mmCIF file of C-alpha atoms in Angstrom:
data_model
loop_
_atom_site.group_PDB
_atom_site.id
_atom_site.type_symbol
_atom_site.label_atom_id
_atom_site.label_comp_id
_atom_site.label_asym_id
_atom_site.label_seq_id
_atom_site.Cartn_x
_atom_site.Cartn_y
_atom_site.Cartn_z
ATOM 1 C CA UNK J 3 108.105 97.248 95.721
ATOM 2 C CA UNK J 4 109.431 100.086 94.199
ATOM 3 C CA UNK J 5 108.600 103.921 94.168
ATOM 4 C CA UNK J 6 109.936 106.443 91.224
ATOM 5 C CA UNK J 7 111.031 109.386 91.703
ATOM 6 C CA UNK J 8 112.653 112.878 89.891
ATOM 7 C CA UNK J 9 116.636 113.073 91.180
ATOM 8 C CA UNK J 10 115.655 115.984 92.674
ATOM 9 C CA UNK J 11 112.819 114.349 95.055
ATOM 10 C CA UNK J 12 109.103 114.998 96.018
ATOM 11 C CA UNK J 13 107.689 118.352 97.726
ATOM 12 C CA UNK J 14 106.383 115.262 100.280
ATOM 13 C CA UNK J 15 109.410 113.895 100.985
ATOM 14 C CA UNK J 16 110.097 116.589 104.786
ATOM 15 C CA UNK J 17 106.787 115.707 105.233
ATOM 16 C CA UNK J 18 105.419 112.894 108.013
ATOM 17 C CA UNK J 19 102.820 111.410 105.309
ATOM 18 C CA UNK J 20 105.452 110.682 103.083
ATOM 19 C CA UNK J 21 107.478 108.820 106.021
ATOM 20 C CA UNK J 22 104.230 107.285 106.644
ATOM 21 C CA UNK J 23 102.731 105.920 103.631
ATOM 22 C CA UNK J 24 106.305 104.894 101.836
ATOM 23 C CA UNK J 25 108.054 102.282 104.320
ATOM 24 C CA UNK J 26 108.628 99.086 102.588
ATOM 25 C CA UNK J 27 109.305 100.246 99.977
ATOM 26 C CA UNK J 28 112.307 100.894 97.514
ATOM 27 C CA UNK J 29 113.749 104.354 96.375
ATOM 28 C CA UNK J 30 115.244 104.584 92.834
ATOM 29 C CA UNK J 31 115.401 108.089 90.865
ATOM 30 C CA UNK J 32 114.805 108.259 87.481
ATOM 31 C CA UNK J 33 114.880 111.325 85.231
ATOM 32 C CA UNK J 34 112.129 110.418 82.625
ATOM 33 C CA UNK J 35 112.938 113.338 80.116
ATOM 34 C CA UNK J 36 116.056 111.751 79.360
ATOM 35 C CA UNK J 37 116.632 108.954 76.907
ATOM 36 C CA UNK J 38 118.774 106.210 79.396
ATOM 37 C CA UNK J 39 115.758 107.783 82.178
ATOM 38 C CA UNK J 40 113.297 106.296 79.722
ATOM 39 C CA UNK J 41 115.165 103.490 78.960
ATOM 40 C CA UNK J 42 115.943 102.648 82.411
ATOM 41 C CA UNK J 43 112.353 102.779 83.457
ATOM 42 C CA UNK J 44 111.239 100.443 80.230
ATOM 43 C CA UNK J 45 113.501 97.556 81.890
ATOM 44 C CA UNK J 46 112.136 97.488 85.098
ATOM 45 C CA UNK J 47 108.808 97.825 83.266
ATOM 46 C CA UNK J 48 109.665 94.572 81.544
ATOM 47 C CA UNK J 49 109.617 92.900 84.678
ATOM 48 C CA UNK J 50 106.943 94.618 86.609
ATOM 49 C CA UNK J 51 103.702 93.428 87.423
ATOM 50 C CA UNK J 52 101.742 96.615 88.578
ATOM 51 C CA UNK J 53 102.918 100.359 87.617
ATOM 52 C CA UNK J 54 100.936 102.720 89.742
ATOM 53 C CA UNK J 55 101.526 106.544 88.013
ATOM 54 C CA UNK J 56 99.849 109.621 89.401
ATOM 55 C CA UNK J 57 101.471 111.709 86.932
ATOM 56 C CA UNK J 58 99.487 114.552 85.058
ATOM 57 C CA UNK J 59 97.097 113.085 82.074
ATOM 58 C CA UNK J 60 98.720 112.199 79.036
ATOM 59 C CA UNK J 61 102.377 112.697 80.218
ATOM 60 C CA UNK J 62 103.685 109.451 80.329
ATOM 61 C CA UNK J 63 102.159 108.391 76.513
ATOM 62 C CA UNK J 64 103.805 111.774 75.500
ATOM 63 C CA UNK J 65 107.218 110.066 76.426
ATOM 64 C CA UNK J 66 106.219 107.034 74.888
ATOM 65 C CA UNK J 67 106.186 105.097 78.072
ATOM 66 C CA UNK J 68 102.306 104.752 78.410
ATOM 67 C CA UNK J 69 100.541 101.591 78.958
ATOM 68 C CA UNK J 70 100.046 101.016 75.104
ATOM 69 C CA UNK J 71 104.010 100.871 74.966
ATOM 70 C CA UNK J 72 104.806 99.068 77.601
ATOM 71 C CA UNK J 73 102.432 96.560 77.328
ATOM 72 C CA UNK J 74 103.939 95.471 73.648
ATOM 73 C CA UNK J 75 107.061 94.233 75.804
ATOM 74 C CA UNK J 76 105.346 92.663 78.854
ATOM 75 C CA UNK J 77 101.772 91.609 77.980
ATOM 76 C CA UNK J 78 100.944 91.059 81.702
ATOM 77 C CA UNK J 79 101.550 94.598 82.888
ATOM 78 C CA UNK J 80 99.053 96.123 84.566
ATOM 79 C CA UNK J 81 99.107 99.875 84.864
ATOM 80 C CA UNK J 82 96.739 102.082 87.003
ATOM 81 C CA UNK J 83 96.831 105.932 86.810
ATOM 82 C CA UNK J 84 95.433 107.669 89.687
ATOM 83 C CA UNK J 85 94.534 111.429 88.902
ATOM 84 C CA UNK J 86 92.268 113.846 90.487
ATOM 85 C CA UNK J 87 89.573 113.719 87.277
ATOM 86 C CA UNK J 88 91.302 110.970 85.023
ATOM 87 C CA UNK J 89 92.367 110.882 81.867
ATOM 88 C CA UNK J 90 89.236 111.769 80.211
ATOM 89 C CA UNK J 91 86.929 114.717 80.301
ATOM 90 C CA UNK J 92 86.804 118.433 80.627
ATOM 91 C CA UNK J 93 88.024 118.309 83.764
ATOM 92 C CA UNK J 94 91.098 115.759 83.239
ATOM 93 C CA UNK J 95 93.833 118.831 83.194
ATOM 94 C CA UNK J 96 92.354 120.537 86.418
ATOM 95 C CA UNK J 97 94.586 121.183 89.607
ATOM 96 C CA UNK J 98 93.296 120.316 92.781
ATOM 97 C CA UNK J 99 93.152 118.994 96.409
ATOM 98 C CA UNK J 100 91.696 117.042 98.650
ATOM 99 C CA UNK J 101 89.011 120.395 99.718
ATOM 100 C CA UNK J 102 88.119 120.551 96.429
ATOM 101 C CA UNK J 103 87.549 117.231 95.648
ATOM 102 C CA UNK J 104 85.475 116.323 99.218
ATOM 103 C CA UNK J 105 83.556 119.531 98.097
ATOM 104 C CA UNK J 106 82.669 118.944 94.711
ATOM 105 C CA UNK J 107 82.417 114.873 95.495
ATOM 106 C CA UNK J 108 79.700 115.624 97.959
ATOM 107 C CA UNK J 109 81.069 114.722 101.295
ATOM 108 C CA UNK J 110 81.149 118.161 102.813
ATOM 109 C CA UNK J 111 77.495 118.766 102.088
ATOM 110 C CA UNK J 112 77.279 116.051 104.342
ATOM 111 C CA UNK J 113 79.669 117.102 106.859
ATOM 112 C CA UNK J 114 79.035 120.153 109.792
ATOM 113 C CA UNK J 115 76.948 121.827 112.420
ATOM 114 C CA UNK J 116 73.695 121.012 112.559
ATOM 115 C CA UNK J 117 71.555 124.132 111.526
ATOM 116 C CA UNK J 118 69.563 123.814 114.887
ATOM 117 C CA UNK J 119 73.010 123.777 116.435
ATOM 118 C CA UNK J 120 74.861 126.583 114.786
ATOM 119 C CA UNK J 121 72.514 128.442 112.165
ATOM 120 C CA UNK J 122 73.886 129.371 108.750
ATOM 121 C CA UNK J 123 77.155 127.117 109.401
ATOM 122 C CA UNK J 124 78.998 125.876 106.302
ATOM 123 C CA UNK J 125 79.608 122.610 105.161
ATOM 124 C CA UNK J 126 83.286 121.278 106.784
ATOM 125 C CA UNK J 127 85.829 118.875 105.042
ATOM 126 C CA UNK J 128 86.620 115.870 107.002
ATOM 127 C CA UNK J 129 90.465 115.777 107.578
ATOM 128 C CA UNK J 130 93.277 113.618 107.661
ATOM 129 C CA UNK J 131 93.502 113.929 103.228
ATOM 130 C CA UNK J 132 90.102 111.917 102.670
ATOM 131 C CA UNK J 133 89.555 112.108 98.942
ATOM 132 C CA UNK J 134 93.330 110.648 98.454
ATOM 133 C CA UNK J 135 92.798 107.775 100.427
ATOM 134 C CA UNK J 136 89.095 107.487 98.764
ATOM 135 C CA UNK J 137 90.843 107.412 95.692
ATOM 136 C CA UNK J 138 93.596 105.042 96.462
ATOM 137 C CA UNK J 139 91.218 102.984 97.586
ATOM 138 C CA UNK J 140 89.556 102.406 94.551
ATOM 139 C CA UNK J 141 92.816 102.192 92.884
ATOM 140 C CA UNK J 142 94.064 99.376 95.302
ATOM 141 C CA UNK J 143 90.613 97.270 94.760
ATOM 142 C CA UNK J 144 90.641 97.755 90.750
ATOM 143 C CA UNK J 145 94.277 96.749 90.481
ATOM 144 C CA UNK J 146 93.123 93.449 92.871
ATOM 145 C CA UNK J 147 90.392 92.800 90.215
ATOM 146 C CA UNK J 148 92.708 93.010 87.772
ATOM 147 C CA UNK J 149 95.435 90.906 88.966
ATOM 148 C CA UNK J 150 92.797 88.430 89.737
ATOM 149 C CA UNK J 151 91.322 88.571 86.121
ATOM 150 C CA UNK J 152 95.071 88.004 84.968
ATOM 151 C CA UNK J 153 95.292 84.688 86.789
ATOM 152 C CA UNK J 154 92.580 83.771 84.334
ATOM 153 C CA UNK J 155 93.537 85.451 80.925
ATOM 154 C CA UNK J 156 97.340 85.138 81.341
ATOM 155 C CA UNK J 157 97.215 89.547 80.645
ATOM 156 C CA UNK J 158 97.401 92.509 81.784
ATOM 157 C CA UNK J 159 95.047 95.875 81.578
ATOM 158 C CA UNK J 160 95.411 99.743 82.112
ATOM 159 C CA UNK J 161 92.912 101.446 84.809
ATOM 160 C CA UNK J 162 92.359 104.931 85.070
ATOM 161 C CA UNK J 163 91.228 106.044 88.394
ATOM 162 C CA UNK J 164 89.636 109.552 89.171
ATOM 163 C CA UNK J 165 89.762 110.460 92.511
ATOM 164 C CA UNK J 166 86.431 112.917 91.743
ATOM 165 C CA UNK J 167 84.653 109.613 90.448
ATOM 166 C CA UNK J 168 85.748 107.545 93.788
ATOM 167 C CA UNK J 169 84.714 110.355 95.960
ATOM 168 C CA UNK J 170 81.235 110.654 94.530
ATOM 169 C CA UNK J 171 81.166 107.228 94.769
ATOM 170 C CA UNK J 172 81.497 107.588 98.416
ATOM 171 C CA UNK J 173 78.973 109.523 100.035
ATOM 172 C CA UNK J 174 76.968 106.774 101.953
ATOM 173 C CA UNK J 175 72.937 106.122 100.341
ATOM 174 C CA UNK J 176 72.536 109.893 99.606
ATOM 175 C CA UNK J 177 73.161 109.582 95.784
ATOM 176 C CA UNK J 178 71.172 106.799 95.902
ATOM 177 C CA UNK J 179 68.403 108.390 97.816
ATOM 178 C CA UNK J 180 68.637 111.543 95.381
ATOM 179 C CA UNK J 181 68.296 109.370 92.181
ATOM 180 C CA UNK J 182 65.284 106.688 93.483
ATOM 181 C CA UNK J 183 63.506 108.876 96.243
ATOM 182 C CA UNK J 184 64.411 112.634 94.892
ATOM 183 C CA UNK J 185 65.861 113.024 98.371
ATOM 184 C CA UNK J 186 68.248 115.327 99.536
ATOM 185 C CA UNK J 187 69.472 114.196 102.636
ATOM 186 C CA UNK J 188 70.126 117.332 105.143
ATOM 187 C CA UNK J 189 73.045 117.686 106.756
ATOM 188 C CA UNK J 190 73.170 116.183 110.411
ATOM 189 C CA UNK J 191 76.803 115.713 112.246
ATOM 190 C CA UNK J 192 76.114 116.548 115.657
ATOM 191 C CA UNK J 193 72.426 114.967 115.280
ATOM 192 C CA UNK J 194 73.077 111.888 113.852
ATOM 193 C CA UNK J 195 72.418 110.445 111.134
ATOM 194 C CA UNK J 196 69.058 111.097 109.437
ATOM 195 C CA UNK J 197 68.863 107.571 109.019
ATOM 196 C CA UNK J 198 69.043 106.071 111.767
ATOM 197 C CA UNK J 199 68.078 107.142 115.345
ATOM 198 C CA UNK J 200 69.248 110.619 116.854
ATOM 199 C CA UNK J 201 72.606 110.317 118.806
ATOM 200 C CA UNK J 202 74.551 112.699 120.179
ATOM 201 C CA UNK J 203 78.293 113.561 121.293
ATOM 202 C CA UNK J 204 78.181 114.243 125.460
ATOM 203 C CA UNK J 205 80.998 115.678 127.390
ATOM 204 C CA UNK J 206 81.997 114.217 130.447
ATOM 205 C CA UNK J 207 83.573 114.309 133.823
ATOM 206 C CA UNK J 208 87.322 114.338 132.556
ATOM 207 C CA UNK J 209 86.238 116.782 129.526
ATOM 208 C CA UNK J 210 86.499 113.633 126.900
ATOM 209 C CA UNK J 211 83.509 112.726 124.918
ATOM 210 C CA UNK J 212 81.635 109.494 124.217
ATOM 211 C CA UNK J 213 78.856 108.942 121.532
ATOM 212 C CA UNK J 214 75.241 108.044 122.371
ATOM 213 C CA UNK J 215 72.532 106.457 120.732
ATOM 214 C CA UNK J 216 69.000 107.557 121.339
ATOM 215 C CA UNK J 217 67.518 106.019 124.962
ATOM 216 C CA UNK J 218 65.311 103.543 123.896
ATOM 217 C CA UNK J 219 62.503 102.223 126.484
ATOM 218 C CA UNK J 220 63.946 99.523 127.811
ATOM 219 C CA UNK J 221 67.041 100.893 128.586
ATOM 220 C CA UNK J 222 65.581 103.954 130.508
ATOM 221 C CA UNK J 223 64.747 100.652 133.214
ATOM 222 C CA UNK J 224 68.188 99.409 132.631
ATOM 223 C CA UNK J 225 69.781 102.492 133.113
ATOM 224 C CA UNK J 226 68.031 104.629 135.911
ATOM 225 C CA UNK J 227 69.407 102.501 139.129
ATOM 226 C CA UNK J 228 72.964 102.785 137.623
ATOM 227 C CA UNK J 229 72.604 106.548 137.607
ATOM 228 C CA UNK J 230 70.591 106.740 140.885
ATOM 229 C CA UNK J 231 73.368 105.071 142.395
ATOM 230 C CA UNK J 232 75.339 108.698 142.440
ATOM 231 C CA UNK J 233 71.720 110.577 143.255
ATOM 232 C CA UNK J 234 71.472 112.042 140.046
ATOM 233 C CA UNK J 235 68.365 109.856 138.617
ATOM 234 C CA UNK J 236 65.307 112.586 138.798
ATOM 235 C CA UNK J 237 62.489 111.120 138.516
ATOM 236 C CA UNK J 238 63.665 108.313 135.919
ATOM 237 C CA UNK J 239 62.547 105.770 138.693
ATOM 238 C CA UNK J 240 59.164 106.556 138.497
ATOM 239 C CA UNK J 241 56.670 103.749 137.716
ATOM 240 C CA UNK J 242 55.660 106.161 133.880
ATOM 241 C CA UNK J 243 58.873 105.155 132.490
ATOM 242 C CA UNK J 244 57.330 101.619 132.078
ATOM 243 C CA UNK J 245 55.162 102.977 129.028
ATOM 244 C CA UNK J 246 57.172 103.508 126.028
ATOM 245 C CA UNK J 247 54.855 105.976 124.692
ATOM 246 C CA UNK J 248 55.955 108.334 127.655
ATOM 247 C CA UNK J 249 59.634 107.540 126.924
ATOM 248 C CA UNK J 250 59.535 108.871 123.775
ATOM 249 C CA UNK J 251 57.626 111.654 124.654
ATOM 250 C CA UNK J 252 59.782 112.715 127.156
ATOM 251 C CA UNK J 253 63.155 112.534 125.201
ATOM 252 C CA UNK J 254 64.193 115.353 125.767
ATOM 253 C CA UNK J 255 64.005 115.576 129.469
ATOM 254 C CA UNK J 256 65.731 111.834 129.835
ATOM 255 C CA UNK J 257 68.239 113.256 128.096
ATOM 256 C CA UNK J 258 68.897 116.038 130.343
ATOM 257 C CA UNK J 259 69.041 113.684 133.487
ATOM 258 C CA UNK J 260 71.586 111.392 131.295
ATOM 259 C CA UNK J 261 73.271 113.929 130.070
ATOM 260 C CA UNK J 262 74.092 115.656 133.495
ATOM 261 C CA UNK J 263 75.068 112.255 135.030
ATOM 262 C CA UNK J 264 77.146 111.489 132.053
ATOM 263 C CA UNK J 265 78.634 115.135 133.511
ATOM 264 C CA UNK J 266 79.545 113.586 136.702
ATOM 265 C CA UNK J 267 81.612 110.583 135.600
ATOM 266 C CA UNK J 268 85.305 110.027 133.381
ATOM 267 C CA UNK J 269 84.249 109.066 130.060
ATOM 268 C CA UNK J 270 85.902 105.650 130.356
ATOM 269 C CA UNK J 271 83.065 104.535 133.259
ATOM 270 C CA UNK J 272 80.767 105.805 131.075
ATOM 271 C CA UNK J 273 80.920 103.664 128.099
ATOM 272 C CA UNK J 274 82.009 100.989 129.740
ATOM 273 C CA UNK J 275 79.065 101.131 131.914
ATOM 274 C CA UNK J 276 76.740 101.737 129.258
ATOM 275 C CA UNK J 277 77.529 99.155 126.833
ATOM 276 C CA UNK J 278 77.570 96.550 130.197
ATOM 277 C CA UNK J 279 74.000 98.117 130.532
ATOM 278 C CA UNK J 280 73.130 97.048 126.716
ATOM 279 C CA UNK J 281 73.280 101.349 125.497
ATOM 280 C CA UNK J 282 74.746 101.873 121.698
ATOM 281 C CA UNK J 283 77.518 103.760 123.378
ATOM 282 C CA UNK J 284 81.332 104.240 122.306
ATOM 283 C CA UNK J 285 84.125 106.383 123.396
ATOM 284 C CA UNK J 286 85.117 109.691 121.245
ATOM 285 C CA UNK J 287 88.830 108.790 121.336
ATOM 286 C CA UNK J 288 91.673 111.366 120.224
ATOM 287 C CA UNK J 289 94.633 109.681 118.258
ATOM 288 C CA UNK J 290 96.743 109.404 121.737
ATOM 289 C CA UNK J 291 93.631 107.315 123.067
ATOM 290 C CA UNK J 292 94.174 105.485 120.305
ATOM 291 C CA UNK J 293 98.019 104.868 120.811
ATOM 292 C CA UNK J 294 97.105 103.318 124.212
ATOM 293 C CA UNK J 295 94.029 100.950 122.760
ATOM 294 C CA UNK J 296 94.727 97.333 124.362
ATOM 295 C CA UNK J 297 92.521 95.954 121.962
ATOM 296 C CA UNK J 298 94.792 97.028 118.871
ATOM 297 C CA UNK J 299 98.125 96.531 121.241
ATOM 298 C CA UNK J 300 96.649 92.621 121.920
ATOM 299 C CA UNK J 301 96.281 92.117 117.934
ATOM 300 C CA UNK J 302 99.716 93.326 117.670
ATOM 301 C CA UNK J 303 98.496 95.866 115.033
ATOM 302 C CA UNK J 304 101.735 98.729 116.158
ATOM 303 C CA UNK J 305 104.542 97.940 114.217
ATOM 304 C CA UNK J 306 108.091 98.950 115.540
ATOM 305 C CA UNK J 307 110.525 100.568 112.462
ATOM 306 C CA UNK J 308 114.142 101.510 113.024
ATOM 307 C CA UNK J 309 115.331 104.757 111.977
ATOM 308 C CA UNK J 310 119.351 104.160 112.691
ATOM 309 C CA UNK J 311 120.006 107.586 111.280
ATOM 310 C CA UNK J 312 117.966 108.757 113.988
ATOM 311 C CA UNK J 313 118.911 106.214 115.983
ATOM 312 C CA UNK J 314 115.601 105.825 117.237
ATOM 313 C CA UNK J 315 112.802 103.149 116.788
ATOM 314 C CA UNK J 316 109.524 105.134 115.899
ATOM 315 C CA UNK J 317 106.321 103.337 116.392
ATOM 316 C CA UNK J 318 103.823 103.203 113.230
ATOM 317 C CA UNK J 319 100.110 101.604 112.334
ATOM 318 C CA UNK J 320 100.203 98.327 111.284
ATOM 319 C CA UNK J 321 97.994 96.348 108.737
ATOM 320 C CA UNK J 322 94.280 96.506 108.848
ATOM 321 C CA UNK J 323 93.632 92.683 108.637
ATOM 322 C CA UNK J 324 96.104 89.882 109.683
ATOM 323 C CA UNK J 325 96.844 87.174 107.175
ATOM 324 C CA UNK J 326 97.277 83.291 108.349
ATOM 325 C CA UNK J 327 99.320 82.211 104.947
ATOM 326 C CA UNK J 328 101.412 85.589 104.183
ATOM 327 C CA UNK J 329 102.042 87.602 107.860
ATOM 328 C CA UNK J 330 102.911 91.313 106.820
ATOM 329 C CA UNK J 331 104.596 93.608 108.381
ATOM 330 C CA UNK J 332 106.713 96.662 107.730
ATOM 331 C CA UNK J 333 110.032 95.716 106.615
ATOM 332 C CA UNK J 334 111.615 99.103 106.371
ATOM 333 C CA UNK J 335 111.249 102.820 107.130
ATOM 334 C CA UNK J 336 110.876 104.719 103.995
ATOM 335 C CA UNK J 337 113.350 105.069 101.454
ATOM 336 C CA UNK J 338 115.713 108.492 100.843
ATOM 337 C CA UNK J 339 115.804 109.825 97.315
ATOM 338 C CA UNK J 340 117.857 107.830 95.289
ATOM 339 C CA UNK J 341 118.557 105.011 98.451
ATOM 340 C CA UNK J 342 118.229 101.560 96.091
ATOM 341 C CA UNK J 343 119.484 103.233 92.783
ATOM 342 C CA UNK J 344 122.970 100.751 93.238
ATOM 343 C CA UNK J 345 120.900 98.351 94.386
ATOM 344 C CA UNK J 346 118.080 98.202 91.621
ATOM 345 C CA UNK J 347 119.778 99.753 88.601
ATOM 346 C CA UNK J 348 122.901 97.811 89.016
ATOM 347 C CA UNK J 349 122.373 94.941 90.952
ATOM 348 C CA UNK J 350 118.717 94.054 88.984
ATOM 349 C CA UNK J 351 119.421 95.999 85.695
ATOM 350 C CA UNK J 352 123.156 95.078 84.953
ATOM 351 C CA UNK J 353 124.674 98.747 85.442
ATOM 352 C CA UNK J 354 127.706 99.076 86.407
ATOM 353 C CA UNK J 355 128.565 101.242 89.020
ATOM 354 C CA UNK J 356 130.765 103.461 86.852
ATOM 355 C CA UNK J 357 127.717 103.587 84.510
ATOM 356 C CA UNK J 358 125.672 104.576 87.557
ATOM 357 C CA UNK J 359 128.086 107.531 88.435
ATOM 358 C CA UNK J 360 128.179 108.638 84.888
ATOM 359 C CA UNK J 361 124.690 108.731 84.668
ATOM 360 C CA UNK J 362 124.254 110.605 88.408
ATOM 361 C CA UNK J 363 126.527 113.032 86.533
ATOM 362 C CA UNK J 364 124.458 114.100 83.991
ATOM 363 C CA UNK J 365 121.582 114.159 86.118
ATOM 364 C CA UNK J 366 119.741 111.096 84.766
ATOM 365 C CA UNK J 367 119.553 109.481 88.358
#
């Protein structure tokens, strides 16, 4: 696995995504608007089997390294670009970032205050860079469908992926809702979801959150001993609690009484004793919660990478599914600019190294 970069590096590379998405990977530099850059980059092209470019529209073909030419030397190649609007369109020479595109993909409509909660508040982005990993996303599935209609056709294709498409592709049923029910769906957050049942995001003893579902009948029975066991049922004992009309007319006071005990107790004895007590209840954690999850710890999903310029072994996420025929793990820490050029360009390409130096000289790697 290889990743392609300008001698002169990324903006990204001082930053902790970069460190983050990259390990595993190998760094070679390659100066594109020269002729051996080109060249260089149309061997290992010969032997690829997936390029992944996110350069601007067009700017590849205009060196004559696009898909079209590439392909004529390895048939099997299969090349996705990933651009904000892709490589058609008015839009296809636009700047932008992930703000724009969750705004003008339609998440942040959906994300926010509820108006009951804070009248006139805006719509909020999501963070954490949503609409890239939307878009990647889509890139990483196309590029599976692809290699998978390979294995049947013996070639390649080229896929152009717009992160605008992917994140309007991504905004739960509301499109859907819009285009068969002429529905738009309000914006809810702190509410819920309009689809489902109310829920709502309760503070607790230690000041750390957990998420609950509406109180449905039955569990209003379930629920009151636990809660009368630290004298803070009210009245939830009370023989009218049996009818389920009154439950749900009375909503809003249960939920006072739970929310006050809920008050009273660390927000780990609260979940845990509501989802022993059969609630649709889950703990609001922060990302050092996560850190300490046994459940991910016991799947062995934290991966340990050595840094021995730091001399320090940093701990990072691990894969999102575990595979019984190919194990994966992370292999590396993230490559410096240029790390593998020797490597790659000499030891896979046939430089030699006094070809290498002469071409670091003029600023082709």
């Amino acid at each position: 696995l290889l990743t392609v970069y300008t001698p002169t590096g990324i903006p990204t590379f001082e930053t902790g995504s970069f460190w983050h998405y990259n390990t595993s990977k190998r760094g070679v530099t390659l100066n594109l608007e020269m002729e051996d850059g080109r060249r260089l980059f149309q061997q290992m092209a010969e032997q690829a089997d997936v390029i992944l470019e996110t350069c601007r529209p067009g700017y590849l073909a205009s060196l004559g390294l696009g898909y079209e030419d590439l392909a004529t030397r390895n048939p099997r190649l299969i090349m996705c670009s990933l651009t904000p609007f892709g490589q058609s369109g008015p839009w296809r020479d636009f700047q932008t970032s992930d703000l724009l595109h969750l705004a003008a993909g339609g998440q942040m409509a959906r994300c926010g205050y509820d108006e009951e909660v804070v009248p006139g508040a805006p719509p909020i982005a999501p963070g954490g860079g949503q609409a890239w990993h939307i878009g990647s996303h889509y890139a990483y599935i196309a590029i599976a469908a692809a290699l998978v209609n390979r294995s049947v056709t013996a070639r390649g294709q080229y896929i152009d992926v717009s992160v605008h498409d992917a994140c309007a592709l991504t905004t739960e049923g509301h499109v859907n809702q819009y285009i068969y029910k002429g529905r738009v769906v309000p914006r809810r957050t702190g509410g819920g979801n309009t689809n489902t049942g109310p829920n709502a995001q309760v503070i607790c003893q230690d000041g750390k959150y957990v998420n609950v579902g509406q109180v449905a009948p039955e569990r209003v029975l379930t629920l009151a001993p636990w809660i009368d066991e630290h004298g803070l049922a009210g009245d939830l004992l009370d023989e009218k609690y049996r009818d389920p009309t009154v439950v749900a007319e009375s909503q809003s006071h249960i939920r006072g009484i739970f929310e006050n005990f809920l008050a009273n107790i660390p927000r780990d004895e609260a979940y845990h004793g509501l989802q022993r007590r059969g609630s649709n209840t889950g703990a609001i954690r922060s990302p050092d919660d996560v850190m300490q999850d046994p459940h991910l710890e016991d799947r062995g999903f934290w991966t340990d990478v050595e840094y021995p310029e730091l001399g320090e072994t940093l701990r990072h996420p691990g894969p999102g599914a575990i595979f019984n025929g190919s194990p994966w793990r992370i292999s590396r820490r993230a490559p410096f600019v240029g790390e593998h050029n020797e490597e790659v360009l000499c030891g896979e390409l046939g430089l030699s190294k006094e070809e290498l130096a002469a071409l670091a000289e003029k600023g082709t790697v």
